Amino acid sequence: MNPTRRQFLTGSAIIAAGGLSTLGLPAFAAAEDVTKALADFVGDSETKTGKLTLKTPEIAENGNTVPISVSVESDMTEESYVESVMVLAEDNPLPNVITFNFTPASGKAEASTRMRLAKTQNVIAVAKMSDGTVYTDTKNIKVTIGGCGG
Amino acid sequence: MMKTKIYNTLLVAGITAVSLSTVSVTAAPVDETLIIDEEIEITTRAAPPEGHPLKEVISGWHYRTPETRELETDTFQNPGYLGVEQGEEIWNTAEGTEGKSCASCHGDASESMANVGATFPKWHAKMNKPVNVELQINYCRTENMGAEPYKFDKSGQKPLTAYIKNQSLGKPVELDLAAGDMQAWFDKGKETYYKRTGQLNLSCASCHEKNNGNYIRADHLSQGNVNGFPTYRLKQNKLISLHNRFRGCIRDTRAEFPAAFSDELMGLEVYVTWRGTGLSVETPAVRQ
Amino acid sequence: MSKPRIKVPKKAAAGDIISIKTLVTHQMESGQRKDKEGNVIPRKILNKFACEFNGNPVFSADIDAAISSNPFLQFSARVAESGTFKFTWTDDDGSVIEAEKTIEVS
């Protein structure tokens, strides 16, 4: 996408940087990579929304360091806890970002990290509970491009 | 993309027929207070010194997104402190033929270096020029330690500079322009600041004085104050020295850029540091 | 390489859920970049993180190349007794970074 002059003049700081990659390669993850990563993680379980919250900035000032955090509602007891939360970036060269693995000793199913985003895209989190249920949450993050240095 | 770049160049250079005042590209610096580790209050807005062209001196912190700003509020999360810690090790490590470390002469940096970050560049009578922390370290290394001077941005230069300047965290920047020939270097730096250069024909002032608060492409232009250097830049994921940033900025105007610590850039450092008078030292700041 | 930075409270009450932060120096070379000659720079990342308390697993992470340089992780732990947290980061080259922190639980 080429931003039009109008978009610039209306002051939008957000540019979907088509073709610009902070990771240095134009090749982005194919949709089937994302589908496969999801299938490997959850099998054929039905995914639901709710319980899992993925927190991200709306706008990432630099795609090299984007703070993200996940939290899942759970008592985290031996009987019922969150096993793991996988994070995927749809349009990165490789979709896998990180998988957090919890135990009842985690106390809370919460974790934060910082990730790289090649361009504006959806980030998907998937939580797998000890009883086999699966929750997802998706956030769109706009990645801006820099000044005259790009 | 090319077309886009040109439009922005025109916008920023202020030579387009579209007046900046008629379009809403301005986003005011955010109105918030920077407190580090819930105890050190940082002065990020200050009344300008006499002769300053702007109404208010504002730290670059205000121009960043909430996530970037938050990183600087916590010395644990701020990755720049990895460099500060490395600098502390260097401070205490003997090097050179004299078997001395920085600590051998200067002892506890939190006392001996307490004001350094807020008062450099400073006039150096023996060298007959202003020196910044990097040059003072090299002077110590060659004259007192019998060690090789650090090459620009190499080995311990950035972490040690960050460690020393960090001792002044929260102190207001104030240069002594009355010492030696500081005023002449200040004047030279001022000239550099306003001189248009490069294929884009930009001066420092084109962006950081006339257009701070506006966007250059998606980048929110700050006043270009230097109170947070060496600064942790998310783009490079490491500490970036002031002279690296000077050179990067000049390069981006598509101009030949001067050597680090050259007279031209030392003059510029004196002048630009003065422009941030009254702001707290933020080293290591976090920027995009 | 500098030591990992780890933040664990020194004291807690039994049953408390505490917050742990870790930050470690590492380039996290993604394997997606090219050098000046156009050759792909080989991937070299920390691919695994694990935290144990008194020998029992608390939290771990399988890390991919999309995690930023100088990786940061924040997570929680429920502590029932005094003891030692052990932290391990595993590099692609097989080397490990290890650190420990103790906590006093009353």
Coordinates of C-alpha atoms in Angstrom, one line a residue:
Chain A
M1 CA 0.0 0.0 0.0
N2 CA 1.3 3.4 -0.9
P3 CA 0.1 6.0 1.5
T4 CA -1.6 8.8 -0.3
R5 CA -0.7 12.4 0.2
R6 CA -4.1 12.9 1.9
Q7 CA -3.2 10.4 4.6
F8 CA 0.0 12.2 5.4
L9 CA -1.6 15.5 5.5
T10 CA -4.4 14.4 7.9
G11 CA -1.6 13.5 10.2
S12 CA -2.0 9.8 10.4
A13 CA 1.2 8.5 12.0
I14 CA 0.2 5.0 11.1
I15 CA 1.4 3.6 7.9
A16 CA 0.8 0.0 7.0
A17 CA 4.3 -0.4 5.7
G18 CA 3.7 -2.7 2.8
G19 CA 6.9 -4.5 1.8
L20 CA 9.0 -2.8 4.5
S21 CA 10.4 -5.3 6.9
T22 CA 12.3 -4.5 10.0
L23 CA 13.5 -8.0 10.0
G24 CA 15.2 -7.4 6.7
L25 CA 13.4 -10.0 4.5
P26 CA 10.3 -9.4 2.4
A27 CA 9.0 -13.0 2.7
F28 CA 6.2 -13.3 5.2
A29 CA 4.7 -16.4 6.8
A30 CA 2.3 -18.1 4.5
A31 CA -1.2 -18.6 5.9
E32 CA -0.6 -22.4 5.9
D33 CA 2.3 -21.9 8.3
V34 CA 0.0 -20.2 10.8
T35 CA -2.7 -22.9 10.3
K36 CA -0.1 -25.6 10.8
A37 CA 1.3 -24.0 14.0
L38 CA -2.2 -23.7 15.4
A39 CA -3.0 -27.3 14.5
D40 CA 0.2 -28.6 16.0
F41 CA -0.6 -26.8 19.2
V42 CA -4.3 -27.4 19.8
G43 CA -5.1 -30.5 17.6
D44 CA -8.7 -30.4 16.5
S45 CA -10.0 -28.8 19.7
E46 CA -12.6 -26.1 19.3
T47 CA -11.3 -22.7 20.2
K48 CA -13.3 -20.2 22.2
T49 CA -12.8 -16.6 23.1
G50 CA -12.9 -15.3 26.7
K51 CA -10.7 -16.1 29.7
L52 CA -7.5 -15.3 27.6
T53 CA -6.4 -11.7 27.2
L54 CA -3.6 -10.7 24.9
K55 CA -2.4 -7.2 25.7
T56 CA -0.4 -5.3 23.0
P57 CA 0.2 -1.7 22.1
E58 CA -2.1 -0.3 19.4
I59 CA 0.8 1.3 17.7
A60 CA 4.4 0.0 17.9
E61 CA 6.9 2.8 17.6
N62 CA 9.5 0.3 16.5
G63 CA 8.8 -3.2 15.3
N64 CA 12.0 -4.5 16.8
T65 CA 10.8 -4.2 20.4
V66 CA 7.1 -4.6 20.9
P67 CA 5.9 -5.4 24.5
I68 CA 3.2 -8.0 24.8
S69 CA 1.6 -9.8 27.7
V70 CA -0.9 -12.6 28.1
S71 CA -3.2 -13.5 31.0
V72 CA -5.7 -16.3 31.5
E73 CA -8.4 -16.5 34.1
S74 CA -7.6 -19.7 36.1
D75 CA -7.3 -20.7 39.8
M76 CA -4.1 -22.5 38.8
T77 CA -4.7 -25.6 41.0
E78 CA -3.5 -29.1 40.4
E79 CA -7.0 -29.9 39.2
S80 CA -7.4 -27.0 36.8
Y81 CA -4.7 -24.9 35.4
V82 CA -3.4 -23.3 32.2
E83 CA -0.8 -25.6 30.5
S84 CA 0.5 -23.2 27.9
V85 CA -0.1 -20.1 25.8
M86 CA 1.3 -19.9 22.3
V87 CA 1.8 -16.6 20.6
L88 CA 1.9 -16.3 16.7
A89 CA 2.5 -13.3 14.5
E90 CA 0.5 -13.8 11.2
D91 CA 2.7 -11.8 8.9
N92 CA 6.2 -12.3 10.3
P93 CA 8.6 -14.4 8.1
L94 CA 8.1 -17.2 10.7
P95 CA 4.9 -17.1 12.6
N96 CA 6.0 -18.6 15.9
V97 CA 6.9 -16.1 18.6
I98 CA 6.9 -17.8 21.9
T99 CA 5.1 -20.5 24.0
F100 CA 4.7 -19.9 27.7
N101 CA 4.4 -23.1 29.7
F102 CA 2.7 -22.8 33.1
T103 CA 2.3 -25.1 36.2
P104 CA 0.1 -24.8 39.2
A105 CA 3.2 -23.4 40.9
S106 CA 3.0 -20.4 38.6
G107 CA 0.2 -19.1 40.7
K108 CA -1.1 -17.0 37.9
A109 CA -1.2 -17.7 34.2
E110 CA 0.4 -14.4 33.2
A111 CA 3.5 -13.6 31.3
S112 CA 5.1 -10.7 29.4
T113 CA 7.9 -10.4 26.9
R114 CA 9.0 -8.2 24.0
M115 CA 8.8 -9.3 20.4
R116 CA 9.7 -8.4 16.8
L117 CA 7.0 -7.5 14.2
A118 CA 8.0 -7.3 10.6
K119 CA 5.0 -5.0 9.7
T120 CA 1.5 -4.1 10.7
Q121 CA -0.4 -7.4 11.4
N122 CA -2.4 -9.6 13.7
V123 CA -0.9 -11.2 16.7
I124 CA -2.7 -14.3 17.9
A125 CA -2.5 -15.9 21.4
V126 CA -3.9 -19.4 22.0
A127 CA -4.2 -20.9 25.6
K128 CA -4.5 -24.5 26.3
M129 CA -6.1 -25.5 29.6
S130 CA -5.4 -28.7 31.6
D131 CA -8.9 -30.0 30.7
G132 CA -8.2 -29.6 27.0
T133 CA -10.2 -26.5 26.3
V134 CA -8.7 -23.9 24.2
Y135 CA -9.1 -20.1 24.2
T136 CA -7.8 -17.5 21.7
D137 CA -7.4 -13.8 21.5
T138 CA -6.2 -11.7 18.6
K139 CA -4.9 -8.1 18.5
N140 CA -3.9 -6.0 15.5
I141 CA -0.7 -4.0 16.0
K142 CA 0.2 -1.2 13.7
V143 CA 4.0 -0.9 13.1
T144 CA 5.2 2.5 12.1
I145 CA 8.2 3.3 10.0
G146 CA 10.8 5.7 11.1
G147 CA 11.8 9.2 9.9
C148 CA 14.2 10.0 7.1
G149 CA 16.5 7.2 8.0
G150 CA 13.6 4.7 7.7
Chain B
M1 CA 7.4 5.0 -1.9
M2 CA 9.6 7.6 -3.6
K3 CA 6.8 10.0 -4.0
T4 CA 5.9 9.7 -0.3
K5 CA 9.5 10.5 0.7
I6 CA 9.5 13.6 -1.4
Y7 CA 6.3 14.9 0.0
N8 CA 7.7 14.5 3.5
T9 CA 10.9 16.1 2.6
L10 CA 9.0 19.0 1.3
L11 CA 6.8 19.1 4.4
V12 CA 9.7 19.1 6.7
A13 CA 11.9 21.4 4.8
G14 CA 9.0 23.8 4.9
I15 CA 9.5 24.7 1.2
T16 CA 6.1 23.3 0.0
A17 CA 3.3 25.5 -0.9
V18 CA 1.1 23.8 1.7
S19 CA 1.7 25.6 4.9
L20 CA 2.2 23.4 7.9
S21 CA -0.2 25.5 9.9
T22 CA -3.1 24.5 7.7
V23 CA -2.7 20.8 8.3
S24 CA -3.0 18.8 11.5
V25 CA 0.3 16.9 11.5
T26 CA 1.1 18.2 15.0
A27 CA 0.7 16.0 18.0
A28 CA 1.5 17.8 21.2
P29 CA 4.1 16.2 23.4
V30 CA 2.3 14.1 26.0
D31 CA 1.5 15.7 29.4
E32 CA 2.9 13.3 31.9
T33 CA 5.6 13.0 34.6
L34 CA 8.6 10.8 34.4
I35 CA 9.3 9.1 37.7
I36 CA 12.0 6.4 37.7
D37 CA 11.6 3.4 40.0
E38 CA 8.8 5.4 41.8
E39 CA 11.4 7.6 43.5
I40 CA 13.5 9.7 41.1
E41 CA 11.5 12.5 39.6
I42 CA 12.9 13.6 36.3
T43 CA 12.6 17.2 35.1
T44 CA 11.4 16.7 31.5
R45 CA 10.1 20.2 30.9
A46 CA 12.1 23.3 31.9
A47 CA 12.1 27.0 31.4
P48 CA 14.7 27.8 28.6
P49 CA 17.9 29.6 29.4
E50 CA 18.3 33.1 28.2
G51 CA 18.7 33.4 24.5
H52 CA 17.0 30.0 23.8
P53 CA 14.8 30.0 20.7
L54 CA 12.0 27.8 22.2
K55 CA 9.4 28.7 24.8
E56 CA 9.9 25.5 26.7
V57 CA 12.6 22.9 26.8
I58 CA 11.1 19.4 26.5
S59 CA 12.6 16.0 26.8
G60 CA 12.3 13.6 24.0
W61 CA 10.5 11.3 26.4
H62 CA 7.3 13.2 25.9
Y63 CA 7.2 12.5 22.2
R64 CA 7.3 8.7 22.5
T65 CA 4.5 6.1 22.8
P66 CA 3.2 5.0 26.2
E67 CA 5.0 1.7 25.9
T68 CA 8.4 3.3 25.1
R69 CA 7.9 5.9 27.9
E70 CA 7.1 3.1 30.4
L71 CA 10.3 1.3 29.7
E72 CA 12.2 4.3 31.0
T73 CA 10.3 4.4 34.3
D74 CA 11.7 1.1 35.5
T75 CA 15.5 0.7 35.8
F76 CA 14.9 -3.1 35.7
Q77 CA 13.0 -3.1 32.5
N78 CA 15.1 -0.5 30.8
P79 CA 17.6 -2.5 28.8
G80 CA 20.1 0.4 28.8
Y81 CA 20.9 -0.7 32.4
L82 CA 22.6 -3.8 31.0
G83 CA 25.2 -1.4 29.6
V84 CA 25.3 0.6 32.9
E85 CA 26.0 -2.5 34.8
Q86 CA 28.7 -3.5 32.3
G87 CA 30.1 0.1 32.8
E88 CA 30.3 -0.5 36.6
E89 CA 32.4 -3.6 36.0
I90 CA 34.8 -1.6 33.8
W91 CA 35.0 1.2 36.4
N92 CA 36.3 -1.3 38.9
T93 CA 38.7 -3.2 36.5
A94 CA 42.4 -2.3 36.4
E95 CA 43.8 -1.8 32.9
G96 CA 47.0 -0.5 31.3
T97 CA 50.6 -0.4 32.4
E98 CA 49.9 1.5 35.6
G99 CA 47.6 -1.2 36.9
K100 CA 44.9 1.3 37.7
S101 CA 41.1 1.2 37.3
C102 CA 38.9 4.2 37.3
A103 CA 38.0 3.4 40.9
S104 CA 41.7 3.5 41.9
C105 CA 41.7 7.3 41.6
H106 CA 38.0 8.2 41.6
G107 CA 36.7 5.8 44.2
D108 CA 33.0 5.6 44.5
A109 CA 31.5 6.9 41.3
S110 CA 28.2 7.8 43.0
E111 CA 30.2 10.5 44.8
S112 CA 33.0 11.4 42.5
M113 CA 30.9 11.4 39.3
A114 CA 27.7 12.8 40.8
N115 CA 27.8 15.9 38.7
V116 CA 29.7 14.8 35.6
G117 CA 26.8 13.8 33.5
A118 CA 25.0 17.1 34.1
T119 CA 28.0 19.4 33.4
F120 CA 29.9 17.9 30.5
P121 CA 31.1 18.8 27.9
K122 CA 33.4 20.9 30.0
W123 CA 36.4 23.0 29.2
H124 CA 39.7 21.1 29.4
A125 CA 42.6 23.5 29.8
K126 CA 45.4 21.1 28.9
M127 CA 43.7 19.9 25.7
N128 CA 42.6 23.5 25.1
K129 CA 39.1 22.4 24.0
P130 CA 35.8 21.2 25.5
V131 CA 35.8 17.5 26.3
N132 CA 32.8 15.2 26.7
V133 CA 32.8 12.1 28.9
E134 CA 34.1 9.9 26.2
L135 CA 37.2 12.1 25.6
Q136 CA 37.8 12.5 29.3
I137 CA 37.8 8.7 29.7
N138 CA 40.3 8.5 26.9
Y139 CA 42.5 11.2 28.4
C140 CA 42.5 9.3 31.7
R141 CA 43.3 6.0 29.9
T142 CA 46.3 7.4 28.1
E143 CA 47.6 9.9 30.7
N144 CA 46.9 8.1 34.0
M145 CA 46.3 4.4 33.3
G146 CA 48.8 3.7 30.5
A147 CA 46.0 2.1 28.5
E148 CA 45.0 2.5 24.9
P149 CA 42.3 5.1 24.2
Y150 CA 38.9 3.6 23.3
K151 CA 38.1 3.8 19.6
F152 CA 34.8 5.4 18.8
D153 CA 31.9 3.3 20.1
K154 CA 34.2 0.4 20.7
S155 CA 35.0 -1.9 23.7
G156 CA 34.0 -0.1 26.9
Q157 CA 33.3 3.4 25.6
K158 CA 29.5 3.3 25.6
P159 CA 28.9 1.3 28.7
L160 CA 31.4 3.3 30.8
T161 CA 30.1 6.6 29.5
A162 CA 26.6 5.4 30.3
Y163 CA 27.6 4.3 33.8
I164 CA 29.3 7.7 34.5
K165 CA 26.5 9.8 33.2
N166 CA 23.9 7.6 35.0
Q167 CA 25.5 8.8 38.3
S168 CA 23.8 12.2 37.5
L169 CA 20.4 10.7 36.9
G170 CA 17.8 13.3 37.7
K171 CA 20.3 16.2 38.0
P172 CA 19.6 19.3 35.8
V173 CA 21.9 19.9 32.8
E174 CA 24.0 23.0 33.3
L175 CA 27.1 23.9 31.3
D176 CA 29.8 26.3 32.3
L177 CA 30.1 28.4 29.1
A178 CA 32.3 31.0 30.9
A179 CA 35.2 28.6 31.2
G180 CA 38.1 28.9 28.7
D181 CA 36.9 29.3 25.1
M182 CA 33.6 27.5 25.7
Q183 CA 31.7 30.4 24.2
A184 CA 33.6 30.2 20.9
W185 CA 32.8 26.5 20.7
F186 CA 29.2 27.2 21.5
D187 CA 29.1 29.8 18.7
K188 CA 30.6 27.3 16.3
G189 CA 28.1 24.6 17.3
K190 CA 25.3 27.0 16.9
E191 CA 26.4 27.7 13.3
T192 CA 26.5 24.0 12.6
Y193 CA 23.0 23.6 14.1
Y194 CA 21.5 26.1 11.7
K195 CA 23.5 25.2 8.6
R196 CA 21.4 23.4 6.0
T197 CA 23.2 20.5 4.5
G198 CA 22.9 17.4 2.4
Q199 CA 20.8 16.6 -0.6
L200 CA 17.7 17.1 1.5
N201 CA 19.0 20.5 2.5
L202 CA 18.1 20.2 6.1
S203 CA 19.6 21.7 9.2
C204 CA 19.2 20.4 12.7
A205 CA 16.8 23.3 13.2
S206 CA 14.6 22.3 10.2
C207 CA 13.3 19.3 12.2
H208 CA 14.1 19.8 15.8
E209 CA 13.4 23.5 16.2
K210 CA 10.8 24.4 13.5
N211 CA 9.0 21.1 13.3
N212 CA 9.3 19.5 16.7
G213 CA 5.9 18.0 17.5
N214 CA 5.3 17.2 13.8
Y215 CA 5.7 13.9 12.1
I216 CA 8.5 13.1 9.6
R217 CA 6.9 10.1 8.0
A218 CA 5.7 8.2 11.1
D219 CA 8.4 9.6 13.4
H220 CA 7.3 12.1 16.0
L221 CA 10.0 14.8 15.9
S222 CA 11.3 15.8 19.3
Q223 CA 13.4 18.9 20.2
G224 CA 16.5 16.7 19.8
N225 CA 17.7 17.2 23.3
V226 CA 20.7 15.1 24.3
N227 CA 20.1 14.7 28.1
G228 CA 19.6 10.9 27.8
F229 CA 22.7 9.8 25.9
P230 CA 24.0 7.2 25.5
T231 CA 20.4 6.2 24.9
Y232 CA 18.9 2.7 24.4
R233 CA 17.3 2.8 21.0
L234 CA 14.7 0.2 20.2
K235 CA 15.5 0.3 16.5
Q236 CA 19.0 -1.0 17.1
N237 CA 18.3 -2.7 20.4
K238 CA 21.4 -1.3 22.0
L239 CA 23.0 1.8 23.5
I240 CA 23.6 4.5 21.0
S241 CA 26.2 7.2 21.6
L242 CA 25.5 10.9 21.0
H243 CA 28.0 11.2 18.2
N244 CA 26.6 8.1 16.5
R245 CA 23.2 9.8 16.6
F246 CA 24.7 13.1 15.3
R247 CA 26.3 11.2 12.4
G248 CA 23.1 9.2 11.7
C249 CA 21.0 12.3 11.5
I250 CA 23.5 14.1 9.2
R251 CA 23.8 11.0 7.1
D252 CA 20.0 11.0 6.7
T253 CA 20.1 14.4 5.2
R254 CA 22.2 12.7 2.5
A255 CA 25.3 14.7 3.5
E256 CA 28.9 13.7 4.2
F257 CA 29.1 13.4 8.0
P258 CA 32.0 14.5 10.2
A259 CA 34.1 12.2 12.3
A260 CA 33.0 11.4 15.8
F261 CA 34.6 13.8 18.3
S262 CA 35.7 16.1 15.5
D263 CA 35.8 19.8 16.3
E264 CA 32.6 20.3 14.4
L265 CA 30.7 17.7 16.4
M266 CA 32.2 18.8 19.7
G267 CA 31.0 22.3 19.0
L268 CA 27.6 20.9 18.2
E269 CA 27.6 18.8 21.4
V270 CA 28.3 21.9 23.4
Y271 CA 25.5 23.9 21.7
V272 CA 22.9 21.1 21.7
T273 CA 23.6 20.2 25.3
W274 CA 23.0 23.8 26.2
R275 CA 19.7 23.7 24.4
G276 CA 18.6 21.1 27.0
T277 CA 19.6 23.2 30.0
G278 CA 17.4 22.5 33.0
L279 CA 16.3 19.0 31.9
S280 CA 17.4 16.2 34.1
V281 CA 20.0 13.7 33.0
E282 CA 18.1 10.6 31.8
T283 CA 21.0 8.4 30.8
P284 CA 20.3 5.8 29.7
A285 CA 17.0 7.1 28.2
V286 CA 14.9 4.8 26.0
R287 CA 13.9 6.0 22.6
Q288 CA 12.3 4.4 19.5
Chain C
M1 CA 28.4 -11.2 28.5
S2 CA 27.0 -9.5 31.5
K3 CA 25.1 -11.4 34.2
P4 CA 21.4 -11.9 33.7
R5 CA 19.3 -9.4 35.5
I6 CA 16.7 -11.0 37.7
K7 CA 14.2 -9.4 40.0
V8 CA 12.7 -11.7 42.7
P9 CA 11.3 -10.2 46.0
K10 CA 13.7 -11.1 48.9
K11 CA 10.8 -11.9 51.2
A12 CA 7.2 -13.2 50.9
A13 CA 4.4 -14.7 53.0
A14 CA 3.6 -18.4 52.5
G15 CA 1.1 -18.7 49.6
D16 CA 1.9 -15.4 48.1
I17 CA 2.0 -15.1 44.3
I18 CA 5.1 -13.1 43.5
S19 CA 6.2 -11.5 40.2
I20 CA 9.5 -12.4 38.6
K21 CA 11.3 -10.4 35.9
T22 CA 14.3 -11.5 34.0
L23 CA 16.4 -9.7 31.4
V24 CA 19.5 -11.2 29.8
T25 CA 22.0 -9.9 27.3
H26 CA 21.7 -11.7 23.9
Q27 CA 21.7 -10.7 20.3
M28 CA 18.9 -13.1 19.4
E29 CA 20.1 -13.3 15.8
S30 CA 16.9 -14.2 14.0
G31 CA 18.3 -16.0 11.0
Q32 CA 16.3 -13.6 8.8
R33 CA 18.9 -11.0 8.3
K34 CA 21.6 -10.7 5.7
D35 CA 25.1 -9.3 6.0
K36 CA 26.7 -6.7 3.7
E37 CA 27.6 -9.4 1.2
G38 CA 24.0 -10.7 1.1
N39 CA 24.7 -13.9 3.0
V40 CA 22.1 -14.9 5.5
I41 CA 23.4 -14.4 9.1
P42 CA 22.8 -17.8 10.8
R43 CA 20.2 -18.0 13.5
K44 CA 21.6 -17.9 17.0
I45 CA 19.0 -17.4 19.7
L46 CA 18.2 -18.5 23.3
N47 CA 15.5 -21.0 22.4
K48 CA 14.4 -22.1 25.9
F49 CA 13.9 -20.6 29.3
A50 CA 13.1 -22.5 32.4
C51 CA 12.5 -21.5 36.0
E52 CA 12.4 -24.0 38.9
F53 CA 11.8 -23.5 42.6
N54 CA 13.5 -26.0 44.9
G55 CA 13.8 -28.4 42.0
N56 CA 10.1 -28.2 40.8
P57 CA 9.1 -26.6 37.5
V58 CA 7.4 -23.2 37.9
F59 CA 7.4 -21.7 34.4
S60 CA 9.1 -22.2 31.1
A61 CA 9.1 -20.7 27.6
D62 CA 9.9 -22.1 24.2
I63 CA 11.4 -19.1 22.4
D64 CA 11.4 -18.4 18.7
A65 CA 13.4 -16.0 16.6
A66 CA 10.7 -13.3 16.9
I67 CA 11.7 -12.4 20.5
S68 CA 13.7 -9.2 20.7
S69 CA 17.4 -8.9 21.5
N70 CA 18.1 -8.9 25.2
P71 CA 15.1 -11.0 25.9
F72 CA 12.8 -9.9 28.7
L73 CA 10.4 -12.3 30.5
Q74 CA 8.0 -11.6 33.3
F75 CA 5.9 -14.2 35.0
S76 CA 4.5 -15.3 38.4
A77 CA 5.2 -17.9 41.0
R78 CA 3.3 -19.1 44.1
V79 CA 5.7 -19.7 47.0
A80 CA 4.9 -21.9 50.0
E81 CA 8.3 -22.1 51.6
S82 CA 11.7 -20.5 51.6
G83 CA 14.0 -21.7 48.9
T84 CA 15.9 -21.1 45.7
F85 CA 14.8 -20.2 42.2
K86 CA 16.9 -21.6 39.4
F87 CA 16.8 -19.9 36.0
T88 CA 18.2 -21.5 32.8
W89 CA 18.4 -20.1 29.3
T90 CA 19.5 -22.5 26.6
D91 CA 21.3 -21.2 23.5
D92 CA 21.1 -22.7 20.0
D93 CA 24.7 -23.6 20.3
G94 CA 23.9 -25.8 23.4
S95 CA 25.5 -23.5 25.9
V96 CA 23.4 -22.4 28.9
I97 CA 23.2 -19.3 31.1
E98 CA 22.3 -20.1 34.7
A99 CA 21.4 -18.0 37.7
E100 CA 19.9 -18.5 41.1
K101 CA 17.9 -16.3 43.5
T102 CA 16.8 -17.1 47.0
I103 CA 13.6 -16.0 48.8
E104 CA 12.7 -16.1 52.4
V105 CA 9.1 -17.2 53.0
S106 CA 7.5 -16.7 56.4

